[in-house]
PDB file of C-alpha atoms in Angstrom:
ATOM      1  CA  MET A   1      27.813   6.565  -5.822  1.00 67.00           C
ATOM      2  CA  VAL A   2      28.211   3.980  -3.288  1.00 81.00           C
ATOM      3  CA  GLU A   3      29.676   0.650  -5.072  1.00 88.00           C
ATOM      4  CA  HIS A   4      27.424  -2.581  -4.331  1.00 96.00           C
ATOM      5  CA  HIS A   5      28.632  -6.339  -6.075  1.00 97.00           C
ATOM      6  CA  LEU A   6      26.416  -8.572  -8.079  1.00 98.00           C
ATOM      7  CA  TRP A   7      27.129 -11.946  -7.444  1.00 98.00           C
ATOM      8  CA  GLY A   8      25.345 -15.478  -7.371  1.00 97.00           C
ATOM      9  CA  ILE A   9      24.193 -15.196 -10.941  1.00 98.00           C
ATOM     10  CA  ALA A  10      21.925 -18.476 -12.127  1.00 98.00           C
ATOM     11  CA  GLN A  11      19.952 -19.240 -14.781  1.00 97.00           C
ATOM     12  CA  ARG A  12      17.432 -22.119 -16.269  1.00 97.00           C
ATOM     13  CA  LEU A  13      16.512 -22.334 -20.046  1.00 96.00           C
ATOM     14  CA  GLY A  14      14.348 -24.552 -21.853  1.00 96.00           C
ATOM     15  CA  ALA A  15      15.045 -27.245 -24.305  1.00 96.00           C
ATOM     16  CA  ILE A  16      17.068 -25.284 -27.067  1.00 95.00           C
ATOM     17  CA  VAL A  17      15.311 -25.613 -30.722  1.00 94.00           C
ATOM     18  CA  LEU A  18      16.380 -24.383 -34.197  1.00 94.00           C
ATOM     19  CA  VAL A  19      14.143 -21.630 -35.419  1.00 93.00           C
ATOM     20  CA  ASP A  20      13.534 -23.944 -38.778  1.00 93.00           C
ATOM     21  CA  ASP A  21      11.628 -25.866 -36.225  1.00 94.00           C
ATOM     22  CA  LEU A  22       9.495 -23.189 -34.825  1.00 94.00           C
ATOM     23  CA  PRO A  23       5.829 -23.501 -35.750  1.00 93.00           C
ATOM     24  CA  GLU A  24       5.158 -19.545 -36.799  1.00 92.00           C
ATOM     25  CA  LEU A  25       8.086 -19.824 -39.135  1.00 92.00           C
ATOM     26  CA  ALA A  26       7.062 -22.867 -40.945  1.00 91.00           C
ATOM     27  CA  GLY A  27       7.430 -22.137 -44.671  1.00 90.00           C
ATOM     28  CA  GLN A  28       8.604 -18.934 -44.423  1.00 92.00           C
ATOM     29  CA  ASP A  29      12.083 -19.564 -46.164  1.00 93.00           C
ATOM     30  CA  GLN A  30      12.893 -15.616 -47.141  1.00 93.00           C
ATOM     31  CA  LEU A  31      12.851 -14.850 -43.554  1.00 91.00           C
ATOM     32  CA  LEU A  32      14.263 -17.718 -41.785  1.00 93.00           C
ATOM     33  CA  SER A  33      17.237 -17.046 -44.493  1.00 93.00           C
ATOM     34  CA  GLU A  34      17.420 -13.217 -42.749  1.00 91.00           C
ATOM     35  CA  LEU A  35      17.490 -14.707 -39.313  1.00 92.00           C
ATOM     36  CA  ARG A  36      20.164 -17.520 -40.651  1.00 91.00           C
ATOM     37  CA  ALA A  37      22.333 -14.559 -42.145  1.00 90.00           C
ATOM     38  CA  GLY A  38      22.399 -12.843 -38.796  1.00 89.00           C
ATOM     39  CA  SER A  39      23.547 -15.962 -36.790  1.00 88.00           C
ATOM     40  CA  VAL A  40      19.839 -16.547 -35.081  1.00 91.00           C
ATOM     41  CA  LEU A  41      19.855 -19.782 -35.451  1.00 91.00           C
ATOM     42  CA  ARG A  42      18.339 -21.225 -31.933  1.00 93.00           C
ATOM     43  CA  CYS A  43      15.907 -20.216 -28.967  1.00 93.00           C
ATOM     44  CA  SER A  44      15.077 -21.497 -25.681  1.00 96.00           C
ATOM     45  CA  VAL A  45      11.415 -22.851 -25.431  1.00 96.00           C
ATOM     46  CA  ALA A  46      10.494 -23.583 -21.747  1.00 96.00           C
ATOM     47  CA  ASP A  47      10.693 -27.643 -20.921  1.00 96.00           C
ATOM     48  CA  LYS A  48       8.850 -27.071 -17.520  1.00 96.00           C
ATOM     49  CA  SER A  49       6.562 -25.051 -15.819  1.00 95.00           C
ATOM     50  CA  PRO A  50       7.347 -21.305 -14.907  1.00 94.00           C
ATOM     51  CA  HIS A  51       7.121 -21.853 -11.383  1.00 96.00           C
ATOM     52  CA  GLU A  52       9.753 -24.868 -11.654  1.00 97.00           C
ATOM     53  CA  MET A  53      12.298 -23.008 -13.285  1.00 97.00           C
ATOM     54  CA  ILE A  54      11.656 -19.669 -11.414  1.00 97.00           C
ATOM     55  CA  VAL A  55      12.194 -22.049  -8.078  1.00 98.00           C
ATOM     56  CA  GLU A  56      15.443 -23.936  -9.448  1.00 98.00           C
ATOM     57  CA  CYS A  57      16.959 -20.677 -10.296  1.00 98.00           C
ATOM     58  CA  VAL A  58      16.106 -18.518  -7.041  1.00 98.00           C
ATOM     59  CA  GLN A  59      17.414 -21.525  -5.084  1.00 97.00           C
ATOM     60  CA  GLU A  60      20.773 -22.168  -7.114  1.00 98.00           C
ATOM     61  CA  SER A  61      21.138 -18.223  -6.517  1.00 97.00           C
ATOM     62  CA  MET A  62      21.061 -18.586  -3.145  1.00 97.00           C
ATOM     63  CA  GLU A  63      23.257 -21.789  -2.473  1.00 97.00           C
ATOM     64  CA  MET A  64      25.995 -20.210  -4.350  1.00 96.00           C
ATOM     65  CA  THR A  65      25.736 -17.166  -2.504  1.00 96.00           C
ATOM     66  CA  GLY A  66      25.515 -19.532   1.049  1.00 96.00           C
ATOM     67  CA  LEU A  67      22.974 -16.511   2.062  1.00 96.00           C
ATOM     68  CA  ALA A  68      19.444 -18.049   3.867  1.00 95.00           C
ATOM     69  CA  PRO A  69      16.337 -16.584   3.129  1.00 95.00           C
ATOM     70  CA  GLY A  70      15.817 -14.622   6.128  1.00 94.00           C
ATOM     71  CA  GLU A  71      19.196 -12.712   4.801  1.00 96.00           C
ATOM     72  CA  ILE A  72      17.177 -11.288   1.304  1.00 97.00           C
ATOM     73  CA  ASP A  73      15.553  -7.883   2.187  1.00 97.00           C
ATOM     74  CA  ALA A  74      14.146  -7.196  -0.784  1.00 96.00           C
ATOM     75  CA  VAL A  75      13.066  -8.826  -4.375  1.00 97.00           C
ATOM     76  CA  VAL A  76      12.904  -6.659  -7.782  1.00 96.00           C
ATOM     77  CA  HIS A  77      11.506  -8.456 -10.412  1.00 94.00           C
ATOM     78  CA  ALA A  78      11.765  -7.667 -13.766  1.00 91.00           C
ATOM     79  CA  THR A  79       9.755  -8.525 -17.382  1.00 86.00           C
ATOM     80  CA  GLY A  80      10.295  -7.400 -21.027  1.00 82.00           C
ATOM     81  CA  ALA A  81       6.831  -8.249 -21.548  1.00 70.00           C
ATOM     82  CA  ASP A  82       4.433  -5.403 -23.237  1.00 60.00           C
ATOM     83  CA  ILE A  83       1.770  -6.511 -20.531  1.00 57.00           C
ATOM     84  CA  ARG A  84       2.236  -7.769 -17.527  1.00 61.00           C
ATOM     85  CA  SER A  85      -0.768  -9.421 -15.650  1.00 69.00           C
ATOM     86  CA  VAL A  86      -1.785  -9.981 -12.287  1.00 74.00           C
ATOM     87  CA  GLU A  87      -1.437 -13.644 -13.238  1.00 77.00           C
ATOM     88  CA  ASP A  88       2.342 -12.955 -13.998  1.00 79.00           C
ATOM     89  CA  ASP A  89       2.813 -11.148 -10.680  1.00 81.00           C
ATOM     90  CA  MET A  90       0.955 -14.204  -8.472  1.00 87.00           C
ATOM     91  CA  ARG A  91       3.332 -16.859 -10.490  1.00 90.00           C
ATOM     92  CA  VAL A  92       6.364 -15.076  -9.118  1.00 91.00           C
ATOM     93  CA  ILE A  93       4.896 -14.271  -5.445  1.00 93.00           C
ATOM     94  CA  ARG A  94       4.181 -18.244  -5.466  1.00 94.00           C
ATOM     95  CA  ALA A  95       7.630 -19.253  -6.721  1.00 96.00           C
ATOM     96  CA  LEU A  96       9.403 -17.099  -4.387  1.00 96.00           C
ATOM     97  CA  ALA A  97       7.435 -18.763  -1.199  1.00 96.00           C
ATOM     98  CA  ALA A  98       8.120 -21.667  -2.961  1.00 97.00           C
ATOM     99  CA  ALA A  99      11.886 -21.134  -3.095  1.00 96.00           C
ATOM    100  CA  GLY A 100      11.960 -19.773   1.001  1.00 96.00           C
ATOM    101  CA  LEU A 101      11.059 -16.436   0.231  1.00 96.00           C
ATOM    102  CA  SER A 102       7.260 -15.927   1.569  1.00 92.00           C
ATOM    103  CA  ASP A 103       8.117 -12.621   3.571  1.00 90.00           C
ATOM    104  CA  VAL A 104       9.836 -11.034   0.667  1.00 90.00           C
ATOM    105  CA  VAL A 105       7.380  -8.868  -1.507  1.00 79.00           C
ATOM    106  CA  PRO A 106       8.896  -8.289  -5.217  1.00 86.00           C
ATOM    107  CA  MET A 107       8.998  -5.182  -6.307  1.00 89.00           C
ATOM    108  CA  SER A 108       8.003  -5.064 -10.201  1.00 87.00           C
ATOM    109  CA  VAL A 109       9.698  -3.252 -13.095  1.00 84.00           C
ATOM    110  CA  SER A 110       8.163  -3.340 -16.440  1.00 75.00           C
ATOM    111  CA  LEU A 111       9.962  -0.734 -18.939  1.00 70.00           C
ATOM    112  CA  ASN A 112       8.828  -2.133 -22.520  1.00 69.00           C
ATOM    113  CA  GLY A 113      11.526  -4.294 -24.079  1.00 79.00           C
ATOM    114  CA  CYS A 114      14.846  -5.554 -22.365  1.00 88.00           C
ATOM    115  CA  ALA A 115      15.742  -2.236 -21.024  1.00 90.00           C
ATOM    116  CA  SER A 116      14.047  -3.235 -17.813  1.00 92.00           C
ATOM    117  CA  GLY A 117      16.791  -5.633 -16.896  1.00 94.00           C
ATOM    118  CA  ASN A 118      19.218  -2.938 -15.999  1.00 95.00           C
ATOM    119  CA  VAL A 119      16.802  -1.000 -14.746  1.00 94.00           C
ATOM    120  CA  ALA A 120      15.608  -3.632 -12.021  1.00 95.00           C
ATOM    121  CA  LEU A 121      19.973  -3.742 -11.172  1.00 96.00           C
ATOM    122  CA  MET A 122      19.119  -0.115 -10.597  1.00 95.00           C
ATOM    123  CA  ALA A 123      15.878  -0.478  -8.274  1.00 96.00           C
ATOM    124  CA  ALA A 124      18.254  -2.829  -6.130  1.00 97.00           C
ATOM    125  CA  ASP A 125      20.828  -0.671  -5.927  1.00 97.00           C
ATOM    126  CA  GLY A 126      18.379   2.112  -4.553  1.00 95.00           C
ATOM    127  CA  LEU A 127      16.969  -0.587  -2.051  1.00 96.00           C
ATOM    128  CA  LEU A 128      20.339  -1.082  -0.983  1.00 97.00           C
ATOM    129  CA  ASN A 129      21.411   2.655  -0.362  1.00 95.00           C
ATOM    130  CA  ARG A 130      18.173   2.795   1.732  1.00 94.00           C
ATOM    131  CA  GLY A 131      19.232   0.354   3.899  1.00 95.00           C
ATOM    132  CA  ALA A 132      18.862  -3.217   2.434  1.00 96.00           C
ATOM    133  CA  GLU A 133      21.923  -5.696   2.354  1.00 96.00           C
ATOM    134  CA  ASN A 134      20.802  -8.091  -0.354  1.00 97.00           C
ATOM    135  CA  VAL A 135      18.324  -7.906  -2.870  1.00 98.00           C
ATOM    136  CA  LEU A 136      17.385 -10.836  -5.377  1.00 98.00           C
ATOM    137  CA  VAL A 137      16.988  -9.303  -9.180  1.00 98.00           C
ATOM    138  CA  LEU A 138      14.917 -11.702 -10.639  1.00 97.00           C
ATOM    139  CA  HIS A 139      14.463 -11.660 -14.400  1.00 95.00           C
ATOM    140  CA  ALA A 140      12.029 -13.976 -15.781  1.00 93.00           C
ATOM    141  CA  GLU A 141      10.331 -14.131 -19.693  1.00 93.00           C
ATOM    142  CA  PHE A 142       7.908 -16.459 -21.036  1.00 92.00           C
ATOM    143  CA  VAL A 143       6.439 -16.103 -24.039  1.00 90.00           C
ATOM    144  CA  GLY A 144       3.833 -18.607 -23.783  1.00 83.00           C
ATOM    145  CA  ASP A 145       1.513 -19.007 -26.954  1.00 83.00           C
ATOM    146  CA  GLY A 146       2.972 -15.418 -28.184  1.00 83.00           C
ATOM    147  CA  PRO A 147       4.804 -14.779 -30.976  1.00 88.00           C
ATOM    148  CA  ARG A 148       8.466 -15.294 -30.728  1.00 92.00           C
ATOM    149  CA  LEU A 149       9.565 -13.836 -33.877  1.00 89.00           C
ATOM    150  CA  GLN A 150      11.017  -9.960 -32.982  1.00 85.00           C
ATOM    151  CA  PRO A 151      10.099  -8.593 -36.297  1.00 80.00           C
ATOM    152  CA  PRO A 152      11.817  -7.560 -39.199  1.00 81.00           C
ATOM    153  CA  ALA A 153      14.269 -10.563 -38.254  1.00 84.00           C
ATOM    154  CA  VAL A 154      15.547  -8.806 -35.552  1.00 85.00           C
ATOM    155  CA  ALA A 155      15.777 -11.988 -32.681  1.00 90.00           C
ATOM    156  CA  VAL A 156      13.688 -14.963 -31.828  1.00 93.00           C
ATOM    157  CA  THR A 157      12.376 -14.728 -28.165  1.00 93.00           C
ATOM    158  CA  GLY A 158      13.369 -17.479 -26.205  1.00 94.00           C
ATOM    159  CA  ASP A 159      12.145 -18.593 -22.830  1.00 95.00           C
ATOM    160  CA  GLY A 160      14.183 -18.636 -19.746  1.00 96.00           C
ATOM    161  CA  VAL A 161      14.995 -17.166 -15.714  1.00 97.00           C
ATOM    162  CA  ALA A 162      18.118 -15.543 -14.428  1.00 97.00           C
ATOM    163  CA  CYS A 163      18.680 -14.115 -10.742  1.00 98.00           C
ATOM    164  CA  ALA A 164      21.075 -12.660  -9.253  1.00 98.00           C
ATOM    165  CA  ILE A 165      21.915 -10.844  -5.760  1.00 98.00           C
ATOM    166  CA  LEU A 166      22.951  -7.362  -5.422  1.00 98.00           C
ATOM    167  CA  SER A 167      24.511  -6.919  -1.995  1.00 98.00           C
ATOM    168  CA  LYS A 168      26.891  -4.313   0.149  1.00 96.00           C
ATOM    169  CA  THR A 169      29.355  -7.228   0.481  1.00 92.00           C
ATOM    170  CA  THR A 170      30.026 -10.755  -0.917  1.00 90.00           C
ATOM    171  CA  ARG A 171      31.708 -13.954   0.374  1.00 86.00           C
ATOM    172  CA  ASN A 172      33.013 -15.314  -2.231  1.00 87.00           C
ATOM    173  CA  LYS A 173      33.480 -14.872  -6.263  1.00 88.00           C
ATOM    174  CA  PRO A 174      32.945 -14.935  -8.624  1.00 94.00           C
ATOM    175  CA  SER A 175      31.529 -11.218  -8.399  1.00 96.00           C
ATOM    176  CA  PHE A 176      31.203  -7.955 -10.164  1.00 97.00           C
ATOM    177  CA  THR A 177      30.768  -4.331  -8.851  1.00 97.00           C
ATOM    178  CA  LEU A 178      27.995  -2.130 -10.153  1.00 97.00           C
ATOM    179  CA  ILE A 179      29.190   0.874 -11.244  1.00 96.00           C
ATOM    180  CA  ASP A 180      26.337   2.718 -12.266  1.00 95.00           C
ATOM    181  CA  GLY A 181      23.066   2.483 -14.379  1.00 95.00           C
ATOM    182  CA  PHE A 182      21.586   4.700 -16.908  1.00 92.00           C
ATOM    183  CA  ALA A 183      17.928   4.924 -18.498  1.00 91.00           C
ATOM    184  CA  ARG A 184      16.381   6.779 -21.108  1.00 88.00           C
ATOM    185  CA  THR A 185      12.702   6.758 -22.661  1.00 86.00           C
ATOM    186  CA  SER A 186      11.319   8.485 -25.951  1.00 80.00           C
ATOM    187  CA  ALA A 187       7.500   9.820 -25.779  1.00 76.00           C
ATOM    188  CA  GLU A 188       8.054  10.369 -29.558  1.00 70.00           C
ATOM    189  CA  LEU A 189       9.044   6.800 -29.951  1.00 71.00           C
ATOM    190  CA  CYS A 190       5.831   5.820 -28.095  1.00 72.00           C
ATOM    191  CA  ASP A 191       3.788   7.182 -30.957  1.00 72.00           C
ATOM    192  CA  ILE A 192       5.611   5.377 -33.914  1.00 70.00           C
ATOM    193  CA  GLU A 193       3.717   2.373 -35.763  1.00 71.00           C
ATOM    194  CA  LEU A 194       6.667   0.589 -37.189  1.00 66.00           C
ATOM    195  CA  THR A 195       5.815  -0.384 -40.441  1.00 69.00           C
ATOM    196  CA  ASP A 196       8.372  -1.097 -43.458  1.00 68.00           C
ATOM    197  CA  ASP A 197       8.084   2.731 -44.883  1.00 74.00           C
ATOM    198  CA  ASN A 198       9.479   3.948 -41.421  1.00 73.00           C
ATOM    199  CA  LEU A 199      11.702   0.850 -40.334  1.00 72.00           C
ATOM    200  CA  GLY A 200      15.030   3.203 -41.591  1.00 76.00           C
ATOM    201  CA  GLU A 201      13.710   6.456 -39.448  1.00 78.00           C
ATOM    202  CA  TYR A 202      13.066   3.869 -36.322  1.00 77.00           C
ATOM    203  CA  ILE A 203      16.164   2.062 -36.084  1.00 79.00           C
ATOM    204  CA  ALA A 204      18.139   5.669 -36.520  1.00 81.00           C
ATOM    205  CA  ALA A 205      16.305   7.072 -33.819  1.00 81.00           C
ATOM    206  CA  THR A 206      16.979   3.791 -31.512  1.00 81.00           C
ATOM    207  CA  LEU A 207      20.752   4.047 -32.102  1.00 84.00           C
ATOM    208  CA  SER A 208      20.425   7.716 -31.595  1.00 87.00           C
ATOM    209  CA  GLY A 209      18.813   7.060 -27.849  1.00 87.00           C
ATOM    210  CA  LEU A 210      21.475   4.512 -27.528  1.00 87.00           C
ATOM    211  CA  ARG A 211      23.984   6.885 -28.005  1.00 90.00           C
ATOM    212  CA  MET A 212      23.081   9.045 -25.700  1.00 91.00           C
ATOM    213  CA  THR A 213      22.255   6.678 -23.075  1.00 92.00           C
ATOM    214  CA  ALA A 214      26.096   5.140 -23.226  1.00 93.00           C
ATOM    215  CA  ALA A 215      27.243   9.447 -23.571  1.00 94.00           C
ATOM    216  CA  THR A 216      25.582   9.554 -19.741  1.00 94.00           C
ATOM    217  CA  LEU A 217      27.501   7.143 -18.397  1.00 94.00           C
ATOM    218  CA  TYR A 218      30.828   8.022 -20.408  1.00 96.00           C
ATOM    219  CA  GLU A 219      30.656  11.640 -19.222  1.00 96.00           C
ATOM    220  CA  ARG A 220      30.052  10.916 -15.491  1.00 95.00           C
ATOM    221  CA  TYR A 221      32.959   8.675 -15.040  1.00 96.00           C
ATOM    222  CA  ASP A 222      35.301  10.120 -17.653  1.00 97.00           C
ATOM    223  CA  LEU A 223      35.336   6.663 -19.717  1.00 97.00           C
ATOM    224  CA  LYS A 224      35.565   5.756 -23.459  1.00 97.00           C
ATOM    225  CA  PRO A 225      34.317   3.005 -24.970  1.00 97.00           C
ATOM    226  CA  GLU A 226      37.966   1.642 -25.421  1.00 97.00           C
ATOM    227  CA  ASP A 227      38.101   1.194 -21.456  1.00 98.00           C
ATOM    228  CA  PHE A 228      35.637  -1.279 -21.566  1.00 98.00           C
ATOM    229  CA  LYS A 229      36.229  -5.125 -22.280  1.00 96.00           C
ATOM    230  CA  TYR A 230      33.415  -5.885 -23.434  1.00 97.00           C
ATOM    231  CA  LEU A 231      29.983  -4.355 -24.602  1.00 96.00           C
ATOM    232  CA  MET A 232      27.261  -7.191 -24.115  1.00 95.00           C
ATOM    233  CA  PRO A 233      24.258  -6.240 -25.796  1.00 91.00           C
ATOM    234  CA  PRO A 234      20.829  -7.918 -26.222  1.00 90.00           C
ATOM    235  CA  ARG A 235      21.056 -11.227 -28.229  1.00 90.00           C
ATOM    236  CA  PHE A 236      19.799  -9.758 -31.086  1.00 89.00           C
ATOM    237  CA  SER A 237      20.364 -10.461 -34.840  1.00 89.00           C
ATOM    238  CA  GLY A 238      24.394 -10.125 -35.474  1.00 88.00           C
ATOM    239  CA  THR A 239      23.775  -7.586 -38.226  1.00 86.00           C
ATOM    240  CA  LEU A 240      21.967  -5.219 -35.799  1.00 86.00           C
ATOM    241  CA  VAL A 241      24.541  -5.967 -32.732  1.00 90.00           C
ATOM    242  CA  LYS A 242      27.259  -4.372 -34.973  1.00 91.00           C
ATOM    243  CA  MET A 243      25.207  -1.136 -36.050  1.00 88.00           C
ATOM    244  CA  VAL A 244      24.470  -0.973 -31.838  1.00 88.00           C
ATOM    245  CA  ALA A 245      28.382  -1.532 -31.544  1.00 93.00           C
ATOM    246  CA  LEU A 246      29.255   1.459 -34.097  1.00 91.00           C
ATOM    247  CA  ALA A 247      26.316   3.582 -32.666  1.00 89.00           C
ATOM    248  CA  THR A 248      28.182   3.639 -29.323  1.00 91.00           C
ATOM    249  CA  GLY A 249      31.823   3.662 -30.294  1.00 94.00           C
ATOM    250  CA  PHE A 250      32.538   0.358 -29.563  1.00 96.00           C
ATOM    251  CA  SER A 251      34.856  -2.408 -32.056  1.00 95.00           C
ATOM    252  CA  ASP A 252      33.438  -5.204 -33.722  1.00 92.00           C
ATOM    253  CA  GLN A 253      36.130  -7.336 -31.265  1.00 93.00           C
ATOM    254  CA  GLN A 254      34.399  -5.630 -28.272  1.00 95.00           C
ATOM    255  CA  ILE A 255      31.530  -7.630 -28.459  1.00 94.00           C
ATOM    256  CA  PHE A 256      30.980 -10.217 -26.315  1.00 92.00           C
ATOM    257  CA  GLN A 257      27.373 -11.770 -27.747  1.00 65.00           C
ATOM    258  CA  ALA A 258      27.231 -10.878 -31.589  1.00 45.00           C
ATOM    259  CA  ASN A 259      24.133 -12.767 -32.250  1.00 48.00           C
ATOM    260  CA  GLY A 260      21.134 -14.865 -30.447  1.00 49.00           C
ATOM    261  CA  SER A 261      22.704 -18.515 -32.272  1.00 55.00           C
ATOM    262  CA  ASP A 262      22.419 -20.023 -28.929  1.00 81.00           C
ATOM    263  CA  VAL A 263      19.741 -19.681 -26.852  1.00 91.00           C
ATOM    264  CA  GLY A 264      17.914 -16.488 -28.447  1.00 92.00           C
ATOM    265  CA  HIS A 265      16.825 -13.137 -26.601  1.00 93.00           C
ATOM    266  CA  ILE A 266      15.880 -13.594 -23.330  1.00 94.00           C
ATOM    267  CA  MET A 267      14.404  -9.963 -23.001  1.00 92.00           C
ATOM    268  CA  THR A 268      15.787  -8.908 -19.471  1.00 94.00           C
ATOM    269  CA  ALA A 269      17.530 -11.776 -18.499  1.00 95.00           C
ATOM    270  CA  ASP A 270      20.245 -11.424 -21.775  1.00 94.00           C
ATOM    271  CA  GLY A 271      22.620  -9.301 -19.432  1.00 95.00           C
ATOM    272  CA  LEU A 272      23.064 -11.865 -16.329  1.00 96.00           C
ATOM    273  CA  ILE A 273      23.340 -14.970 -18.617  1.00 95.00           C
ATOM    274  CA  ALA A 274      25.844 -12.908 -20.669  1.00 94.00           C
ATOM    275  CA  LEU A 275      28.012 -12.457 -17.356  1.00 95.00           C
ATOM    276  CA  LYS A 276      27.194 -15.953 -16.477  1.00 94.00           C
ATOM    277  CA  THR A 277      28.480 -16.851 -20.084  1.00 92.00           C
ATOM    278  CA  ALA A 278      31.590 -15.295 -19.402  1.00 92.00           C
ATOM    279  CA  ILE A 279      32.510 -16.688 -16.265  1.00 92.00           C
ATOM    280  CA  HIS A 280      31.711 -19.862 -17.200  1.00 87.00           C
ATOM    281  CA  HIS A 281      34.079 -19.645 -20.156  1.00 85.00           C
ATOM    282  CA  SER A 282      36.782 -17.590 -18.304  1.00 88.00           C
ATOM    283  CA  GLN A 283      36.536 -14.628 -20.728  1.00 89.00           C
ATOM    284  CA  ILE A 284      37.088 -11.952 -17.978  1.00 93.00           C
ATOM    285  CA  ALA A 285      39.426 -11.132 -15.573  1.00 95.00           C
ATOM    286  CA  PRO A 286      39.417  -9.129 -12.407  1.00 96.00           C
ATOM    287  CA  GLY A 287      39.564  -5.255 -13.615  1.00 97.00           C
ATOM    288  CA  ASP A 288      37.712  -6.012 -16.763  1.00 97.00           C
ATOM    289  CA  LEU A 289      34.659  -2.817 -17.592  1.00 98.00           C
ATOM    290  CA  LEU A 290      31.508  -4.481 -19.148  1.00 98.00           C
ATOM    291  CA  LEU A 291      29.208  -2.268 -20.294  1.00 97.00           C
ATOM    292  CA  VAL A 292      25.597  -4.101 -20.634  1.00 96.00           C
ATOM    293  CA  PHE A 293      22.971  -2.704 -22.890  1.00 92.00           C
ATOM    294  CA  GLY A 294      19.307  -3.141 -22.625  1.00 91.00           C
ATOM    295  CA  VAL A 295      16.662  -1.896 -25.491  1.00 86.00           C
ATOM    296  CA  GLY A 296      13.082  -1.669 -25.648  1.00 79.00           C
ATOM    297  CA  THR A 297      10.641  -0.393 -28.263  1.00 76.00           C
ATOM    298  CA  PHE A 298      10.818   2.878 -26.806  1.00 80.00           C
ATOM    299  CA  SER A 299      13.439   2.856 -24.021  1.00 86.00           C
ATOM    300  CA  TRP A 300      16.998   2.236 -23.167  1.00 89.00           C
ATOM    301  CA  SER A 301      19.625   1.219 -20.656  1.00 93.00           C
ATOM    302  CA  VAL A 302      23.073   0.820 -19.772  1.00 95.00           C
ATOM    303  CA  ALA A 303      24.825  -0.735 -16.916  1.00 96.00           C
ATOM    304  CA  CYS A 304      28.199  -0.560 -16.340  1.00 97.00           C
ATOM    305  CA  LEU A 305      30.006  -3.328 -13.959  1.00 98.00           C
ATOM    306  CA  ARG A 306      33.645  -4.211 -12.685  1.00 97.00           C
ATOM    307  CA  VAL A 307      35.077  -7.579 -12.356  1.00 97.00           C
ATOM    308  CA  ASP A 308      35.737  -8.095  -8.846  1.00 95.00           C
TER     309      ASP A 308
END
């Protein structure tokens, strides 16, 4: 597989709100206690329009890379929303046009849950293999009037945008080399209606799916969990993230983000936000391998990256 480079990672978040102050959780003391136990303490709530946040994020990414609008050959847009509407697509198209990318039509990826984040990288990688030079990857997540809680106390969903550019070459650093990505889905899980009675069965099936997805990568590249500097899972409850680490062979010390205490679970954007955070806090060095996980209700994805 030809290796391509991820750079120009930008993000836009809203106001950081305590989960205790979310209207839908008012008076639910037991649930709030469970969230606190998993270190789910805050989430990002949009304080600007989605249009403004997408435009600002895309423009920042372009400025970071020094690429002109005419150098972007394609856009891959990912969302973890269960239902993506025509209005969602129109919002993205209008925002891209406002950011100077009016001639680039976005390809939308919608695989239930945050697994779409890595699938968008895989799609962008495929476009580069077919002749593109630079592909913008855009993750935009907005809850709107919908519920933020992902039961049972798994996560609290936040609003936010993250984007980056996957290219054949880069002009500056920081950047990452995309080694490969894999995704799996489960038809069986599609038919399960999650209840308190089958929660244990569902979690077991989910962890099994994660294990198999990671194993595909390990086997293809002769890798082991200890070869990685960090596991970068979705911003779930710390309790669930530790279960994910155990299922995939990682130690607790390798977990980069053990919980969603800072900005909440921004669905598909979690991976890029984690990479940007690692850069900001100088927690990575050239040559480090990183494994980014995405998990949906019936889907899983992984992306393996190396720090350039």
